[in-house]
XYZ file of C-alpha atoms in Angstrom:
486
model
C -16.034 -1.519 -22.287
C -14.329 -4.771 -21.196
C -15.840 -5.967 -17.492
C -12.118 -5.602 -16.032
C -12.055 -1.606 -16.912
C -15.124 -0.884 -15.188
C -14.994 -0.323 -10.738
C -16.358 -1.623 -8.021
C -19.359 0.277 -7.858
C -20.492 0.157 -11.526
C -20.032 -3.479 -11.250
C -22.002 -3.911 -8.282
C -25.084 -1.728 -9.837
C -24.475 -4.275 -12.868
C -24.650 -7.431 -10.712
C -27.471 -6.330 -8.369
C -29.161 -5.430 -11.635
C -28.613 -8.541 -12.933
C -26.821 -6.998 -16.108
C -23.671 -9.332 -15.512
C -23.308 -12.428 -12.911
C -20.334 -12.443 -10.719
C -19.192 -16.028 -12.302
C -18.679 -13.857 -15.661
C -17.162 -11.023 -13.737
C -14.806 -12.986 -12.097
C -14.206 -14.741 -15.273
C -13.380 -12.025 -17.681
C -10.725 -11.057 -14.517
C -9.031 -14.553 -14.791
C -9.189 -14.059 -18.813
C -7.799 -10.653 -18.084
C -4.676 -12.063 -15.586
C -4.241 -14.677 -18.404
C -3.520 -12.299 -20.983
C -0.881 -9.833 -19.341
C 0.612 -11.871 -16.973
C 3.352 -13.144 -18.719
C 4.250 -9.371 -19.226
C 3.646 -8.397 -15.103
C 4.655 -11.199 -13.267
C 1.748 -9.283 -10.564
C 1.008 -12.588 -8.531
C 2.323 -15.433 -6.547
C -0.266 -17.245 -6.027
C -3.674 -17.345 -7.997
C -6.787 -18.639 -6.235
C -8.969 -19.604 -9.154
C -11.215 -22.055 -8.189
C -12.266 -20.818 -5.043
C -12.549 -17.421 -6.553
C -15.633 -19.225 -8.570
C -17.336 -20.742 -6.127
C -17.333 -17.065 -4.139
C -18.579 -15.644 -7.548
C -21.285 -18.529 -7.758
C -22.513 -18.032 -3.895
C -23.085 -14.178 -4.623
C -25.333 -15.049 -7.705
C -26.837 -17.271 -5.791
C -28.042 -14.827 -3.418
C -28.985 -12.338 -6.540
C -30.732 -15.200 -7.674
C -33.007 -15.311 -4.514
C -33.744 -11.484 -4.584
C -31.295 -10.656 -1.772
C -29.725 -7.169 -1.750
C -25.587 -7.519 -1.615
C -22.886 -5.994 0.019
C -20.961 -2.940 -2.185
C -18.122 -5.626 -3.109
C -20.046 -8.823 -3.435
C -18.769 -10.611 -5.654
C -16.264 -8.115 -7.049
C -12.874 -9.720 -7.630
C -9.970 -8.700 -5.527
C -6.361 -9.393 -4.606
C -4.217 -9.781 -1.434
C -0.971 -8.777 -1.263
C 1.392 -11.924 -0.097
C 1.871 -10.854 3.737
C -1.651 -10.680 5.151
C -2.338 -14.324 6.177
C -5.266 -16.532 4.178
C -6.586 -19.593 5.939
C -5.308 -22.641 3.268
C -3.469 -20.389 0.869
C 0.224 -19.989 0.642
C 1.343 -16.704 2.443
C 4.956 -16.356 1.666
C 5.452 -12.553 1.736
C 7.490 -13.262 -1.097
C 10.234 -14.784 0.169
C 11.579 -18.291 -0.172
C 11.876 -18.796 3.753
C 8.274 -18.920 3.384
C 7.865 -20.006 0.205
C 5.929 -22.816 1.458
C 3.945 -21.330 4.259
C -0.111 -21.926 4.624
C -1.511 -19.826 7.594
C -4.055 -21.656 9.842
C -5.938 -18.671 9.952
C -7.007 -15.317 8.235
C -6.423 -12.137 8.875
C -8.914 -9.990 9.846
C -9.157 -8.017 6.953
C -9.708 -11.298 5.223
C -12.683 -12.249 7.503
C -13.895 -8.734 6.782
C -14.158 -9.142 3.172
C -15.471 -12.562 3.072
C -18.480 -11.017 5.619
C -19.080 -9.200 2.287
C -18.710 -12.124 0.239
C -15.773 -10.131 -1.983
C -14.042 -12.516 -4.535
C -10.516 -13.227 -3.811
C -8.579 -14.041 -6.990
C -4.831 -14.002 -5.527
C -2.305 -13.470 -3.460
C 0.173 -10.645 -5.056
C 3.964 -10.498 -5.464
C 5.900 -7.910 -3.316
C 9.369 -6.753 -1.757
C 10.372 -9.522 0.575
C 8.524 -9.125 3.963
C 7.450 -5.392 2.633
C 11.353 -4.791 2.485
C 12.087 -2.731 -0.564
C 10.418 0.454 -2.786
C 10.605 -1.210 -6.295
C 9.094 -5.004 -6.169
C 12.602 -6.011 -7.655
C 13.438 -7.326 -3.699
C 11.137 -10.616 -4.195
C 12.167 -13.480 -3.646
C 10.975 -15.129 -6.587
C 10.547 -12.763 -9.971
C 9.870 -8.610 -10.352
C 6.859 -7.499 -11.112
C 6.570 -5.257 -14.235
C 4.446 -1.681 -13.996
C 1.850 -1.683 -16.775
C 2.475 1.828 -17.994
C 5.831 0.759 -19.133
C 7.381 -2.834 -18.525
C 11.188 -1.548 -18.452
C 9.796 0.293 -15.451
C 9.394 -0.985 -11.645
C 5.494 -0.753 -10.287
C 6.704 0.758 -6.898
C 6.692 -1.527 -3.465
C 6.290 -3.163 -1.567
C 2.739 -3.855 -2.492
C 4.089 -3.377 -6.349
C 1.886 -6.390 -7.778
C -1.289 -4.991 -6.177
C -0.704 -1.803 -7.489
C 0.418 -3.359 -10.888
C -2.836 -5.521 -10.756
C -5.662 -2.701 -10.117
C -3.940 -0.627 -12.743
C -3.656 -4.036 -15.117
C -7.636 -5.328 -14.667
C -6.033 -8.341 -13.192
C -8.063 -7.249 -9.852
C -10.733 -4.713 -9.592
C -9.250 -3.614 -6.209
C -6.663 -5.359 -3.892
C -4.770 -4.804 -0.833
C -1.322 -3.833 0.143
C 0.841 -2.683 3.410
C 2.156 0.638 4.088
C 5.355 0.637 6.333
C 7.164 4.052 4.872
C 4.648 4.273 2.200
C 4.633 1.080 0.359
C 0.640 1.484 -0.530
C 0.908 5.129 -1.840
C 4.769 5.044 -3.806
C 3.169 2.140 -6.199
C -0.300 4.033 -6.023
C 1.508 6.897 -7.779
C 3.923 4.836 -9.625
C 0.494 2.848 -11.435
C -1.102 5.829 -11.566
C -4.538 4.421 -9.338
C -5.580 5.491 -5.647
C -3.659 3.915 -2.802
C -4.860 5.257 0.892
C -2.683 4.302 3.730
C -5.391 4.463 7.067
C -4.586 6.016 10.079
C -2.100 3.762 12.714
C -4.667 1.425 14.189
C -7.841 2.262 11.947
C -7.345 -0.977 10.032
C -6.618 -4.141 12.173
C -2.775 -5.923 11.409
C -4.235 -9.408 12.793
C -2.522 -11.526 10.478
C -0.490 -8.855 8.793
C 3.156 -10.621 8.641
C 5.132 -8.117 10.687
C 7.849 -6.060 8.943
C 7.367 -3.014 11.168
C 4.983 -3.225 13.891
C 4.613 0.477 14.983
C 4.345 1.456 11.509
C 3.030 -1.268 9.505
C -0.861 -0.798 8.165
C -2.603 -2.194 6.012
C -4.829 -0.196 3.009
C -6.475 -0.440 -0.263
C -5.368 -0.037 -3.947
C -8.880 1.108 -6.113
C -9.130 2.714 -9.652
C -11.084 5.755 -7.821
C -11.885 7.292 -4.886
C -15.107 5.740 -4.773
C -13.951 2.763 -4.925
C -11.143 3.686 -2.119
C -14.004 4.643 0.083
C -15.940 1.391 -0.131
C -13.013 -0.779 0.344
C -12.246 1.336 3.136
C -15.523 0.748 4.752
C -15.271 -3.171 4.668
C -11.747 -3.368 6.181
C -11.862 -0.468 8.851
C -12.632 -0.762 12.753
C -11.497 -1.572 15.782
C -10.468 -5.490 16.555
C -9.976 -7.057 19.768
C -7.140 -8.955 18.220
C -5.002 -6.415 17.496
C -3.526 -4.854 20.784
C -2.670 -1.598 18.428
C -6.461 -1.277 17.288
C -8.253 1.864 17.986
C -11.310 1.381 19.727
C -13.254 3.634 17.917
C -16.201 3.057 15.569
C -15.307 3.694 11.796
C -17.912 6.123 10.080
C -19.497 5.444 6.518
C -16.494 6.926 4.641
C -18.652 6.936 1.561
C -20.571 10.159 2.941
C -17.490 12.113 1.985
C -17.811 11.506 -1.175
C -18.930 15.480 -1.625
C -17.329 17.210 -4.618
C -16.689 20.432 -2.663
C -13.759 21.922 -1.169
C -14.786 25.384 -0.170
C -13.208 26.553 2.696
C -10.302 23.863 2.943
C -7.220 24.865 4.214
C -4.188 23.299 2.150
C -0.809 23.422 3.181
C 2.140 23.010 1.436
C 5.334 21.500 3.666
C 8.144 23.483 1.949
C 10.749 20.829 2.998
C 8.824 18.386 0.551
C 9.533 20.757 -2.488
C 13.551 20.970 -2.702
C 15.915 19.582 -4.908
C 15.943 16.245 -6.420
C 12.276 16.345 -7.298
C 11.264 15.657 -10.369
C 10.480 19.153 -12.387
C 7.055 17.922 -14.218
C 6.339 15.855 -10.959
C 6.569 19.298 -9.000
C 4.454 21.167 -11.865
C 1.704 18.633 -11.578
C 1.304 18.916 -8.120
C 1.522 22.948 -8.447
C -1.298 22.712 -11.247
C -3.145 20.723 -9.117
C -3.129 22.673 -6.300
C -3.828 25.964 -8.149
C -6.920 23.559 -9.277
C -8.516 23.204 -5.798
C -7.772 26.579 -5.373
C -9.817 27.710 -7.949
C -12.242 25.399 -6.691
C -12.689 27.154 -3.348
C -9.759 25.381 -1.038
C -7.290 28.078 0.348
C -3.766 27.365 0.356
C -0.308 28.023 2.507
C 3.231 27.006 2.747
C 3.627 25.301 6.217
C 7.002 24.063 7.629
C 8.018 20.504 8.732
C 11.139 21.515 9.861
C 12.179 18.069 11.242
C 11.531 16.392 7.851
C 15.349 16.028 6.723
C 16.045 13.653 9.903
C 13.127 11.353 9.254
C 14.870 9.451 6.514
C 17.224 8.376 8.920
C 15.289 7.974 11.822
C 12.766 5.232 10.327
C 15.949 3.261 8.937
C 16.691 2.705 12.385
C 13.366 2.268 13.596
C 11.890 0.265 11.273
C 15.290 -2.053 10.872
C 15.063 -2.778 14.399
C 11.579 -3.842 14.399
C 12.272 -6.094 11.803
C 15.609 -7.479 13.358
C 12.970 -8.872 16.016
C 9.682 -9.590 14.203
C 12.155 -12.006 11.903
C 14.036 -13.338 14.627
C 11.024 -16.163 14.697
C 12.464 -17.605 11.371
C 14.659 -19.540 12.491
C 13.505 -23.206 11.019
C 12.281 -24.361 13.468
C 8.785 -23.227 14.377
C 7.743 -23.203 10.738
C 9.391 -22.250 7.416
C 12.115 -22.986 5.406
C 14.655 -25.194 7.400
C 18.019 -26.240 6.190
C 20.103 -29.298 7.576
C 23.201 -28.172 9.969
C 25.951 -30.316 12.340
C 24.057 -28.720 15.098
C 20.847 -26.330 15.949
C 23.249 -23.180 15.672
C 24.272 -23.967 12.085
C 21.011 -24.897 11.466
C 19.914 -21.698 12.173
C 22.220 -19.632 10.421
C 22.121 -21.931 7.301
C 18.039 -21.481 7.452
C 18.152 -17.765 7.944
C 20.784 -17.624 4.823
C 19.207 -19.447 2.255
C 16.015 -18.351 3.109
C 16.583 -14.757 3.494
C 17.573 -11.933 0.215
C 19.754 -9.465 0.328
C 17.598 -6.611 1.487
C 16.243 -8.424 4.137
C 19.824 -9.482 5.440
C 20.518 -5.623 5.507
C 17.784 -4.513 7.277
C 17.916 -7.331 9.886
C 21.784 -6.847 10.172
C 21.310 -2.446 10.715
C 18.373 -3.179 13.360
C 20.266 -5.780 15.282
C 23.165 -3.641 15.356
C 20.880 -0.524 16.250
C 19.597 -2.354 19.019
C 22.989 -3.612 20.547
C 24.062 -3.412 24.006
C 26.096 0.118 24.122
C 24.435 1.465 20.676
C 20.386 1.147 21.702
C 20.657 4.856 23.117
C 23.010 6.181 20.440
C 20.693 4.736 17.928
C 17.131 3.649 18.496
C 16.614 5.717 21.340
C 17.374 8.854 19.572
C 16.002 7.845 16.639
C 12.431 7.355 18.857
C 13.004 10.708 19.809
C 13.421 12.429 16.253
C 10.026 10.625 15.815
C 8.422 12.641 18.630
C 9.730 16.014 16.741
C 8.221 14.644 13.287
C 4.993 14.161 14.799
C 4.862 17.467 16.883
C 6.117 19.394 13.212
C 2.959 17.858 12.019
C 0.598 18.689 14.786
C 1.848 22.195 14.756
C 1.124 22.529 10.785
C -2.749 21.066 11.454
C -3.643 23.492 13.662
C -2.749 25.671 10.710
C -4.659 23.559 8.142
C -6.618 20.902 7.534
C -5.017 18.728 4.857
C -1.096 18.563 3.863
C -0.659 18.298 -0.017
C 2.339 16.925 -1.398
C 4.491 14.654 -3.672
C 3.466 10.976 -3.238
C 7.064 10.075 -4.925
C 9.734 12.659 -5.755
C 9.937 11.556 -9.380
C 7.353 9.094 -11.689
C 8.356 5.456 -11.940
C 12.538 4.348 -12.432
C 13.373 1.869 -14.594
C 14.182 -1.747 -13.582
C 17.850 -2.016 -12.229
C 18.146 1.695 -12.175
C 18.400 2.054 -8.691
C 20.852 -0.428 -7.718
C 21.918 1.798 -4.606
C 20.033 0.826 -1.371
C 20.136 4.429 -0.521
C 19.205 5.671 -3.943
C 16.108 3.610 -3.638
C 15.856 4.957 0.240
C 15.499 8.278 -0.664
C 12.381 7.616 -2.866
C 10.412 7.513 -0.081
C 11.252 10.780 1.690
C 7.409 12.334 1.085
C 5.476 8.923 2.083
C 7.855 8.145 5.233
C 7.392 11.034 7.947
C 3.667 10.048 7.637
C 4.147 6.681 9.003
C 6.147 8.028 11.604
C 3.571 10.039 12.991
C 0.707 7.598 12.008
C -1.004 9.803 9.979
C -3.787 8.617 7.262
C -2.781 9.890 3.607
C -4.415 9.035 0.019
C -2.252 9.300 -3.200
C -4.241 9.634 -6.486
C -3.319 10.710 -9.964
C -2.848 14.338 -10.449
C -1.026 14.477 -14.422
C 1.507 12.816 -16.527
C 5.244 13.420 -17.049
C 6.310 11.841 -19.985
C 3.959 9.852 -20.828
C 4.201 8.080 -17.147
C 1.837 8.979 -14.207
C 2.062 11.029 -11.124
C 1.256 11.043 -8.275
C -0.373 13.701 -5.261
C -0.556 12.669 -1.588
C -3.232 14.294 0.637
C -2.219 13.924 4.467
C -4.534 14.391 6.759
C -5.007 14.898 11.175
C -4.837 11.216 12.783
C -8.768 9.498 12.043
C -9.227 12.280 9.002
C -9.611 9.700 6.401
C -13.215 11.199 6.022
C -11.588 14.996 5.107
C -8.829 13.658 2.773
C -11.102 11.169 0.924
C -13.413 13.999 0.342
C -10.287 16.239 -0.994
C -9.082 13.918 -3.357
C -12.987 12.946 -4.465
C -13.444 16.738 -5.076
C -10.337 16.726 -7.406
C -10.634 13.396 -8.736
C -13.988 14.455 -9.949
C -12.648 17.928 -11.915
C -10.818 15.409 -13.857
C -10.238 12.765 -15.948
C -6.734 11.252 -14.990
C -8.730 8.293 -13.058
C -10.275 7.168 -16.058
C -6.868 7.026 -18.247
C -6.132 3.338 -18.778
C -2.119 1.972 -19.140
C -1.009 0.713 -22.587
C -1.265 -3.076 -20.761
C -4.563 -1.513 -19.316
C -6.025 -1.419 -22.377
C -8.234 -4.339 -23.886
């Protein structure tokens, strides 16, 4: 089997081993990128040769006799918003489309601790605006189970990538579930952490009280490990939990006796898919049968969150972008005074989506429509969170839809509220900055599906071990795309 199909932790037994070198790992990756590509459109920016010299320091230190780190020398992408010391960060959008951080982000300085290989930097919505990857600034990004269809977003490429063998894992943001929507969409594991498990240091802001950032893997495994490096508390990040981040790889335990499922009825109505809500059902009756107990459970507040986080999250932005303004940094465009300046800057450099957004939250947070509007909506966010904290002292995990139907087709949803209402199942979470996993549960015509696994805030441990249990009882981890095929 071709290097790029294998994961992380087969290819780290094969490198410690001394079966393959991390040079020809991370070479049969760039041979990999260079034949699908053209097809995917996955990244921005490719990072080749220092993605070699990584490769050649970890066999280096194989070479010696040294024991290495679970993703040493594994190769590994970056979606386009978390900053990279000397690399363009544009967040896919031309306002930055020339942008190179002074600095990385901590998750960066996390992985490089364990000498991971970073290949590239991956395309996504413009500043994690958008549920399709068609919002870029600069080309869409094509999912490899079918190129007419969209790969899910924000973090579309990295999902597109994992699920391609252009990355044997990557990273992406999750604002109103923009890792787990293209997890499902690509049909590999996405796991969106807990608010504040994983440090945002050098996240580009979209969102900042629901932005996080989490990994893309081709198993649950490999989700764990990942999960590992990145996690724990930073003094950088003024939203950090100070709280030590256990070996998430203990959960790895194929048993599920005694878990208590529930199933939010308000996430099973009209408008979902039918074979999307049969593959869930089957795979629920699965961990039933595997020991796991199951009841309905009510989030009663769920129809109003929708709403709610396109207030909330459209304000946040409105001020996290307010710093473009060509000036500081960025794209800058020439005006008859500073005023024009700015508004010609913030025009050209700015798409569509992003002009919507800013334009809802600066009106949201207006001088005699901040109570009508954000305030309330702040307050429907309180009653999400309490619907979920009454459910979990019910049960222990929440099982539901990742996406309400499998992948749409590019240009499909041309509707900005068509393409808002894809994210009904994934955005409550965020609001109540809960951890939840998606992984692949089935097919629906011929095109993957996927089921989401919410757990209690810092219960990454309990729903990795869920979906590890089910993952395990079947085989839909190990199905490769028609592009993820050698």
């Amino acid at each position: 089997m071709e290097l790029f199909k294998h994961t992380a932790h087969a290819l780290h037994d094969m490198l410690q081993s001394k079966q393959i070198s991390a040079v020809e790992l991370t070479n049969a990756v760039f041979a990999r990128t260079d034949a699908v590509e053209p097809k995917l459109r996955s990244y921005i920016t490719e990072t080749r040769e220092q993605a070699l010299a990584q490769a050649a320091a970890v066999d280096n230190k194989i070479a010696q006799g040294g024991q290495i780190a679970p993703l040493a020398g594994i190769p590994g992408a970056l979606k386009d918003n978390i900053c990279t010391k000397g690399i363009k960060t544009t967040c896919a959008s031309r306002i930055l489309a020339n942008f190179v951080p002074p600095y990385d982000a901590t998750v960066v300085d996390k992985l490089a601790a364990q000498d991971a290989v970073l290949v590239g930097k991956t395309n996504c919505d413009e500043f994690a605006m958008g549920g399709s990857t068609e919002n870029s600034g600069f080309f869409i990004t094509r999912n490899p189970w079918d190129t007419d269809r969209v790969p899910g977003g924000s973090s579309g490429g990295s999902a597109a990538a994992v699920t391609a063998g252009q990355a044997i894992w990557a990273l992406g943001s999750d604002t109103g579930g923009s890792i787990r929507q293209p997890a499902a969409y690509c049909g590999n594991v996405g796991l969106k952490p807990t608010y504040g498990r994983v440090s945002r240091y050098g996240l580009v802001a979209y969102a900042s009280s629901l932005d996080q950032i989490g990994p893309f893997t081709k198993d649950v495994t490999d989700c764990a490990l990942v999960l590992n490096a990145i996690a724990g508390h930073d003094a950088k990040d003024s939203t950090s939990i100070n709280a030590a981040a256990p070996d998430y790889t203990k959960a790895l335990v194929q048993d599920v006796k005694g878990l208590k499922i529930g199933l939010p009825k308000e996430y099973f109505v009209a408008g979902i898919q039918p074979e999307v809500a049969a593959a869930i059902q089957k795979a629920v009756d699965q961990l039933v049968a595997m020991g796991a107990e199951v009841r309905e459970v009510s989030l009663p507040h769920t129809e109003y969150a929708l709403p709610a986080y396109y207030l909330i999250a459209p304000a946040e932005a409105s001020s996290n972008l307010a710093r473009y303004d060509g000036v500081g940094f960025g794209h800058r465009a020439s005006g008859s005074d500073i005023i024009d300046m700015y508004k010609k800057s913030r025009s050209e450099g700015f798409g569509p989506e992003v002009k919507r957004r800013v334009m809802l939250g600066t009106y949201a947070l207006s001088s005699g429509y901040y109570d009508a509007y954000y305030l309330k909506a702040l307050q429907v966010r309180t009653l999400v969170k309490q619907d979920f904290d009454k459910a979990f002292a019910e049960v222990d995990v929440l099982i539901a839809p990742t996406a309400p139907t499998t992948a749409f087709k590019i240009g499909e949803l041309s509707d900005p509220l068509a393409m808002y209402l894809q994210d009904i199942c994934t955005i409550p979470v965020n609001l109540a900055g809960l951890p939840g996993i998606s992984i692949p549960c089935g097919f629906a015509q011929g095109l993957p599906v996927g089921m989401q696994i919410i757990g209690k805030p810092l219960a990454e441990a309990t729903i990795i071990q869920a979906a590890y249990a089910f993952e395990q009882a079947n085989d839909y981890h190990t199905r490769f795309a028609p592009l993820g095929e050698g």
